[in-house]
Coordinates of C-alpha atoms and ligand atoms in Angstrom, one line a residue:
M1 CA 150.2 268.4 86.8
T2 CA 148.3 265.5 85.2
D3 CA 146.8 262.7 87.4
I4 CA 149.6 260.5 86.1
D5 CA 152.2 262.8 87.5
R6 CA 150.4 263.5 90.9
P7 CA 152.4 261.8 93.6
L8 CA 150.6 258.8 95.0
V9 CA 151.1 260.0 98.6
E10 CA 149.1 263.2 97.9
E11 CA 146.2 261.3 96.4
H12 CA 146.3 258.8 99.3
S13 CA 146.4 261.6 101.9
L14 CA 143.4 263.3 100.2
D15 CA 141.5 260.1 100.3
R16 CA 142.4 259.5 103.8
D17 CA 141.3 262.9 104.9
C18 CA 137.9 262.1 103.4
T19 CA 137.6 258.8 105.3
T20 CA 135.3 260.2 108.0
L21 CA 133.4 258.1 110.4
S22 CA 130.1 258.4 108.7
R23 CA 131.6 257.4 105.4
H24 CA 133.5 254.6 107.0
V25 CA 130.3 253.1 108.4
L26 CA 128.6 253.1 104.9
Q27 CA 131.7 251.5 103.5
Q28 CA 131.6 248.8 106.2
L29 CA 128.0 248.0 105.6
Q30 CA 128.4 248.2 101.8
S31 CA 125.0 249.6 101.7
F32 CA 123.0 252.9 101.6
N33 CA 119.7 251.5 102.9
A34 CA 117.8 253.1 105.7
E35 CA 119.4 251.1 108.4
A36 CA 123.0 251.9 107.2
Q37 CA 122.1 255.5 107.0
D38 CA 120.7 255.4 110.6
L39 CA 123.9 253.8 111.8
S40 CA 126.1 256.3 110.0
A41 CA 124.0 259.2 111.4
L42 CA 124.2 257.6 114.9
M43 CA 128.0 257.4 114.8
N44 CA 128.2 261.0 113.5
R45 CA 126.3 262.2 116.4
I46 CA 128.4 260.3 118.8
A47 CA 131.5 261.8 117.1
L48 CA 129.9 265.3 117.6
A49 CA 129.5 264.5 121.3
A50 CA 133.1 263.5 121.5
K51 CA 134.3 266.7 119.9
I52 CA 132.3 268.9 122.2
I53 CA 133.6 267.0 125.4
S54 CA 137.1 267.0 124.0
R55 CA 136.9 270.7 123.5
R56 CA 135.8 271.2 127.1
L57 CA 138.4 268.9 128.5
S58 CA 141.2 270.6 126.5
R59 CA 140.6 273.9 128.4
A60 CA 138.8 272.7 131.5
G61 CA 141.6 274.1 133.7
L62 CA 140.9 277.6 132.3
V63 CA 137.1 277.5 132.5
E64 CA 135.5 278.6 135.8
G65 CA 133.5 275.8 137.3
A66 CA 134.4 273.1 134.8
L67 CA 136.4 270.9 137.3
G68 CA 135.6 269.6 140.7
F69 CA 132.5 268.0 142.1
T70 CA 128.8 268.9 141.6
G71 CA 128.1 268.0 145.3
G72 CA 125.6 265.3 144.1
M73 CA 125.8 261.5 144.2
N74 CA 124.8 259.3 141.4
V75 CA 122.9 256.0 141.4
Q76 CA 126.2 254.3 141.9
G77 CA 126.7 256.1 145.2
E78 CA 129.7 257.9 143.7
S79 CA 130.3 261.6 144.0
V80 CA 129.5 263.3 140.6
K81 CA 132.2 265.3 139.0
K82 CA 131.1 268.4 137.0
M83 CA 132.6 266.9 133.9
D84 CA 130.5 263.7 134.4
A85 CA 127.3 265.9 134.4
Y86 CA 128.4 268.1 131.6
A87 CA 129.3 265.1 129.3
N88 CA 126.1 263.3 130.2
D89 CA 124.1 266.3 129.0
V90 CA 126.2 266.6 125.8
F91 CA 125.1 263.1 124.7
I92 CA 121.5 264.0 125.4
S93 CA 121.7 267.2 123.5
V94 CA 123.3 265.8 120.4
F95 CA 120.5 263.3 120.0
K96 CA 117.6 265.7 120.3
Q97 CA 115.8 266.4 117.0
S98 CA 117.7 263.5 115.6
G99 CA 114.8 261.2 115.1
L100 CA 117.2 258.3 115.8
V101 CA 117.4 257.7 119.6
C102 CA 114.3 257.5 121.8
R103 CA 116.0 256.5 125.0
L104 CA 119.4 257.1 126.6
A105 CA 120.6 255.0 129.5
S106 CA 123.6 256.3 131.4
E107 CA 125.8 255.6 134.5
E108 CA 124.8 259.0 135.7
M109 CA 121.0 258.5 135.4
E110 CA 119.0 256.1 137.6
K111 CA 116.3 255.7 134.9
P112 CA 116.5 255.9 131.1
Y113 CA 116.1 259.5 129.7
Y114 CA 113.4 259.7 126.9
I115 CA 113.5 262.2 124.0
P116 CA 109.7 262.3 123.4
E117 CA 110.0 263.9 119.9
N118 CA 112.1 261.0 118.9
C119 CA 109.8 258.3 120.2
P120 CA 108.4 256.0 118.8
I121 CA 110.2 256.7 115.5
G122 CA 113.6 256.5 116.9
R123 CA 114.2 252.8 117.3
Y124 CA 117.6 252.9 118.8
T125 CA 118.8 253.3 122.3
L126 CA 122.2 254.8 123.4
I127 CA 123.7 253.2 126.5
Y128 CA 126.7 255.1 127.7
D129 CA 129.2 256.0 130.3
P130 CA 129.7 259.7 129.6
I131 CA 133.1 260.1 131.4
D132 CA 134.8 256.9 132.5
G133 CA 137.7 257.4 134.9
S134 CA 136.6 260.7 136.1
S135 CA 139.1 260.5 139.1
N136 CA 141.6 261.4 136.4
V137 CA 139.8 264.6 135.2
D138 CA 141.2 267.1 137.6
I139 CA 144.7 265.9 137.2
N140 CA 144.7 266.1 133.4
L141 CA 145.2 262.4 132.8
N142 CA 143.5 260.3 130.2
I143 CA 139.8 259.6 130.5
G144 CA 137.2 258.2 128.1
S145 CA 133.5 257.8 127.1
I146 CA 132.1 254.4 126.4
F147 CA 129.0 253.8 124.2
S148 CA 126.8 250.9 123.1
I149 CA 123.9 251.0 120.7
R150 CA 120.9 248.6 120.9
K151 CA 117.7 248.5 118.9
Q152 CA 114.5 249.0 120.9
E153 CA 112.3 245.9 121.1
G154 CA 108.6 246.4 121.8
D155 CA 106.9 249.7 122.9
D156 CA 108.4 250.1 126.4
I157 CA 105.0 251.1 127.7
D158 CA 106.1 251.2 131.3
G159 CA 109.1 253.3 130.6
N160 CA 111.6 251.0 132.3
A161 CA 113.3 249.9 129.1
S162 CA 113.2 246.3 130.2
D163 CA 114.1 245.3 126.7
L164 CA 117.6 246.4 127.5
L165 CA 118.1 243.6 130.0
Q166 CA 119.4 241.2 127.4
N167 CA 122.9 239.9 126.7
G168 CA 125.6 241.7 125.0
H169 CA 125.0 239.9 121.6
K170 CA 122.1 242.3 121.3
Q171 CA 124.4 245.3 120.7
I172 CA 124.5 246.5 117.2
A173 CA 127.4 248.9 117.7
A174 CA 129.8 249.7 120.4
G175 CA 132.9 251.8 121.0
Y176 CA 134.7 254.3 123.1
V177 CA 136.3 257.8 122.9
L178 CA 139.8 258.1 124.4
Y179 CA 140.6 261.7 125.5
G180 CA 144.4 261.5 125.5
P181 CA 147.2 263.4 123.8
S182 CA 145.0 263.1 120.9
T183 CA 141.3 262.3 120.9
M184 CA 140.5 258.8 119.4
L185 CA 137.3 257.2 118.6
V186 CA 137.3 253.3 118.3
Y187 CA 134.2 251.6 117.2
S188 CA 132.7 248.4 115.8
I189 CA 129.5 247.6 114.1
G190 CA 130.3 244.0 113.9
T191 CA 132.6 244.2 111.0
G192 CA 136.0 244.6 112.8
V193 CA 137.4 247.3 115.1
H194 CA 138.5 250.7 113.7
S195 CA 140.1 253.7 115.1
F196 CA 139.7 257.4 114.2
T197 CA 141.8 260.3 115.3
L198 CA 140.3 263.7 115.7
D199 CA 142.0 266.3 113.4
P200 CA 141.1 269.6 115.2
S201 CA 142.1 271.5 112.0
L202 CA 139.3 269.7 110.1
G203 CA 137.0 269.1 113.0
E204 CA 136.7 265.6 111.8
F205 CA 137.5 262.1 113.1
I206 CA 139.8 260.7 110.4
L207 CA 140.4 257.0 109.9
S208 CA 143.8 256.0 111.6
N209 CA 143.7 252.3 112.0
E210 CA 141.4 249.7 110.4
N211 CA 140.6 246.1 111.4
I212 CA 142.6 246.3 114.6
K213 CA 143.5 242.8 115.9
I214 CA 144.8 242.0 119.4
P215 CA 147.8 239.5 119.7
D216 CA 146.8 236.1 121.1
H217 CA 149.2 236.9 124.0
G218 CA 150.7 240.1 125.4
P219 CA 153.1 241.1 128.2
I220 CA 150.8 243.5 130.0
Y221 CA 148.5 242.7 133.0
S222 CA 146.4 245.6 134.2
M223 CA 144.7 245.5 137.6
N224 CA 144.7 247.4 140.9
E225 CA 147.0 245.3 143.0
G226 CA 146.0 247.5 146.0
N227 CA 143.0 245.3 146.2
F228 CA 145.1 242.1 146.5
W229 CA 143.8 241.1 149.9
Q230 CA 140.2 241.6 148.8
W231 CA 140.5 239.2 145.9
E232 CA 139.5 235.5 145.9
E233 CA 142.5 233.1 146.3
S234 CA 142.4 232.2 142.6
I235 CA 143.1 235.8 141.4
R236 CA 145.9 235.9 144.0
D237 CA 147.3 232.7 142.4
Y238 CA 147.4 234.5 139.1
I239 CA 149.2 237.5 140.5
R240 CA 151.7 235.2 142.2
Y241 CA 152.2 233.5 138.7
V242 CA 152.9 236.7 136.8
H243 CA 155.2 237.9 139.6
R244 CA 157.3 234.8 139.3
H245 CA 157.5 234.5 135.5
E246 CA 159.5 236.6 133.1
G247 CA 157.9 238.6 130.4
Y248 CA 155.0 240.3 132.3
T249 CA 154.8 244.0 133.1
A250 CA 152.1 245.9 135.1
R251 CA 150.3 248.9 133.7
Y252 CA 147.3 250.5 135.4
S253 CA 145.9 254.0 135.0
G254 CA 142.7 253.9 137.0
A255 CA 140.7 254.7 133.9
L256 CA 139.2 251.7 132.1
V257 CA 139.2 253.1 128.6
G258 CA 143.0 254.0 128.7
D259 CA 143.9 250.6 130.1
F260 CA 141.7 248.7 127.7
H261 CA 143.1 250.7 124.7
R262 CA 146.7 249.8 125.8
I263 CA 145.6 246.1 126.0
L264 CA 143.9 246.2 122.6
S265 CA 146.9 247.8 121.1
Q266 CA 149.7 245.7 122.7
G267 CA 148.0 242.6 124.0
G268 CA 147.7 241.3 127.6
V269 CA 144.8 241.3 130.0
F270 CA 142.8 243.8 132.0
I271 CA 141.3 242.4 135.2
Y272 CA 138.7 243.9 137.6
P273 CA 137.6 240.9 139.6
G274 CA 135.0 240.6 142.2
T275 CA 136.1 240.9 145.8
V276 CA 135.1 238.9 148.9
K277 CA 132.9 241.9 149.9
K278 CA 131.6 242.6 146.4
P279 CA 131.7 239.4 144.4
E280 CA 129.8 241.1 141.5
G281 CA 132.8 243.5 140.9
K282 CA 132.8 247.2 140.3
L283 CA 132.3 247.7 136.6
R284 CA 128.9 248.1 135.1
L285 CA 127.8 245.6 132.5
L286 CA 125.6 247.5 130.0
Y287 CA 127.8 250.6 129.5
E288 CA 131.3 249.4 130.5
S289 CA 131.9 245.7 130.2
A290 CA 129.6 244.7 127.4
P291 CA 130.6 247.3 124.9
L292 CA 134.3 246.6 125.5
A293 CA 133.6 242.9 125.3
F294 CA 131.9 243.5 121.9
L295 CA 135.0 245.3 120.6
M296 CA 137.4 242.8 122.1
E297 CA 135.8 239.8 120.5
Q298 CA 135.7 241.7 117.1
A299 CA 139.4 242.3 117.6
G300 CA 140.0 238.5 118.1
G301 CA 140.3 238.7 121.8
R302 CA 138.1 237.5 124.6
A303 CA 136.1 238.8 127.6
S304 CA 134.9 236.8 130.6
T305 CA 133.4 237.2 134.1
G306 CA 135.9 234.4 135.0
T307 CA 133.3 231.7 134.8
Q308 CA 131.1 233.0 131.9
D309 CA 131.7 234.7 128.5
L310 CA 130.9 238.3 129.2
L311 CA 128.6 238.7 126.1
E312 CA 126.4 236.0 127.4
V313 CA 125.7 237.7 130.7
V314 CA 122.0 238.9 131.0
P315 CA 121.7 241.9 133.3
E316 CA 119.2 241.9 136.1
A317 CA 119.0 245.7 136.1
L318 CA 120.3 248.7 134.1
H319 CA 123.2 249.2 136.5
T320 CA 124.2 245.6 137.0
R321 CA 127.9 245.0 137.7
T322 CA 130.2 242.1 136.7
P323 CA 133.7 241.0 137.2
L324 CA 135.7 241.7 134.1
I325 CA 138.6 239.8 132.6
I326 CA 139.3 241.0 129.1
G327 CA 142.2 240.9 126.5
S328 CA 144.3 238.4 124.6
K329 CA 142.8 235.0 124.2
E330 CA 145.7 233.2 125.9
D331 CA 145.9 235.6 128.8
V332 CA 142.2 235.4 129.6
A333 CA 142.3 231.7 129.4
L334 CA 145.3 231.8 131.9
V335 CA 143.3 233.7 134.5
E336 CA 140.3 231.5 134.0
S337 CA 142.5 228.4 134.6
F338 CA 143.4 229.6 138.1
I339 CA 139.7 230.2 138.8
Q340 CA 138.8 226.7 137.6
D341 CA 141.6 225.1 139.6
R342 CA 140.4 226.6 142.8
A343 CA 136.8 225.7 142.1
R344 CA 137.8 222.1 141.4
E345 CA 139.9 222.0 144.7
S346 CA 136.9 223.4 146.7
K347 CA 134.6 220.8 145.1
E348 CA 137.0 218.0 146.0
A349 CA 137.4 219.3 149.5
L350 CA 133.6 219.4 149.9
I351 CA 133.3 215.9 148.6
S352 CA 136.0 214.5 150.8
R353 CA 134.3 216.1 153.9
S354 CA 130.9 214.6 152.9
Ligands
LIG407 P1 139.7 251.5 141.2 C1 136.7 254.5 137.1 O1 136.1 255.0 138.3 C2 136.4 253.1 136.9 O2 135.0 252.9 136.8 C3 137.1 252.5 135.7 O3 137.3 253.5 134.7 C4 138.4 252.0 136.3 O4 139.1 251.0 135.6 C5 138.1 251.6 137.7 O5 136.8 252.3 138.1 C6 139.2 251.9 138.7 O6 138.7 251.5 140.0 O7 139.0 250.6 142.3 O8 141.0 250.7 140.8 O9 140.0 252.9 141.6

């Protein structure tokens, strides 16, 4: 069969099967320089970590000691699942002998982990939540990993990685892995948002959706309404609005990555606000909110704390938390409008009393 006769579909599918993550990064950067090669290699290592974790998850119910708790507590004061600890170690292992990453900062580690053989040549830092939504692990529901890559600034002599305490615009790459019916890796290096699906028969992540864009408005609102009475009045005002207006539907899985992926795909808004007791919220800035905000802005959406663009927030510490409102532009703006209205009313009430 000559090339002319070869069906286009076959050629297309062959080329598609060859659009792996590392190749896509180089295509995006349209360069083969050292920095492009570094980024391509970094993404390839993250893909390897995702494959190892996905493999473990797919048979965790059959592997002695894979599920359940370690008995330990992490820096967040949360009980650590065996899968959390396993995934955390996987990310460390895949970057050893890589020459790429000198430091790793994780939800599961109080301080950054250094890989001495990679320092100081490795000028990149991986910031990650190895397993997000681990409450879903033991019941076989979707969970994820979230990652962010920053360049090291300065020599970090004191080993506190204080150069990481900068706003989200300092991220050079960000993404997540969704361990669902299929394992997907969604990433951005600042040139759009792209998704890859793991083909177990190839052992490769293959391009499945390029330049993902979120609609300016969507029907979904995603939040834990069980916290209703813990929220500020402004957030309760928003909930009352969507309850009373047609066209909204609630979806909430208890795992950020799955909820975020649904919003990115269908439009709408995910909200994890501060509460009266914890105004700073639950989600961690450096390895949950900021990477997802980077992706969301690349996809044409928005991310906010309610009063500030999320990517502008400067963390005070590695594990700083923020409120998170993220999704379609119009839906994020609607939530912010209720916050602004209440703030204006409070200000006017204060003035009238003075
Ligand atoms: P709640 C999981 O523990 C997590 O960090 C996110 O994945 C998720 O969005 C959130 O917490 C769920 O918190 O309070 O609704 O159970």
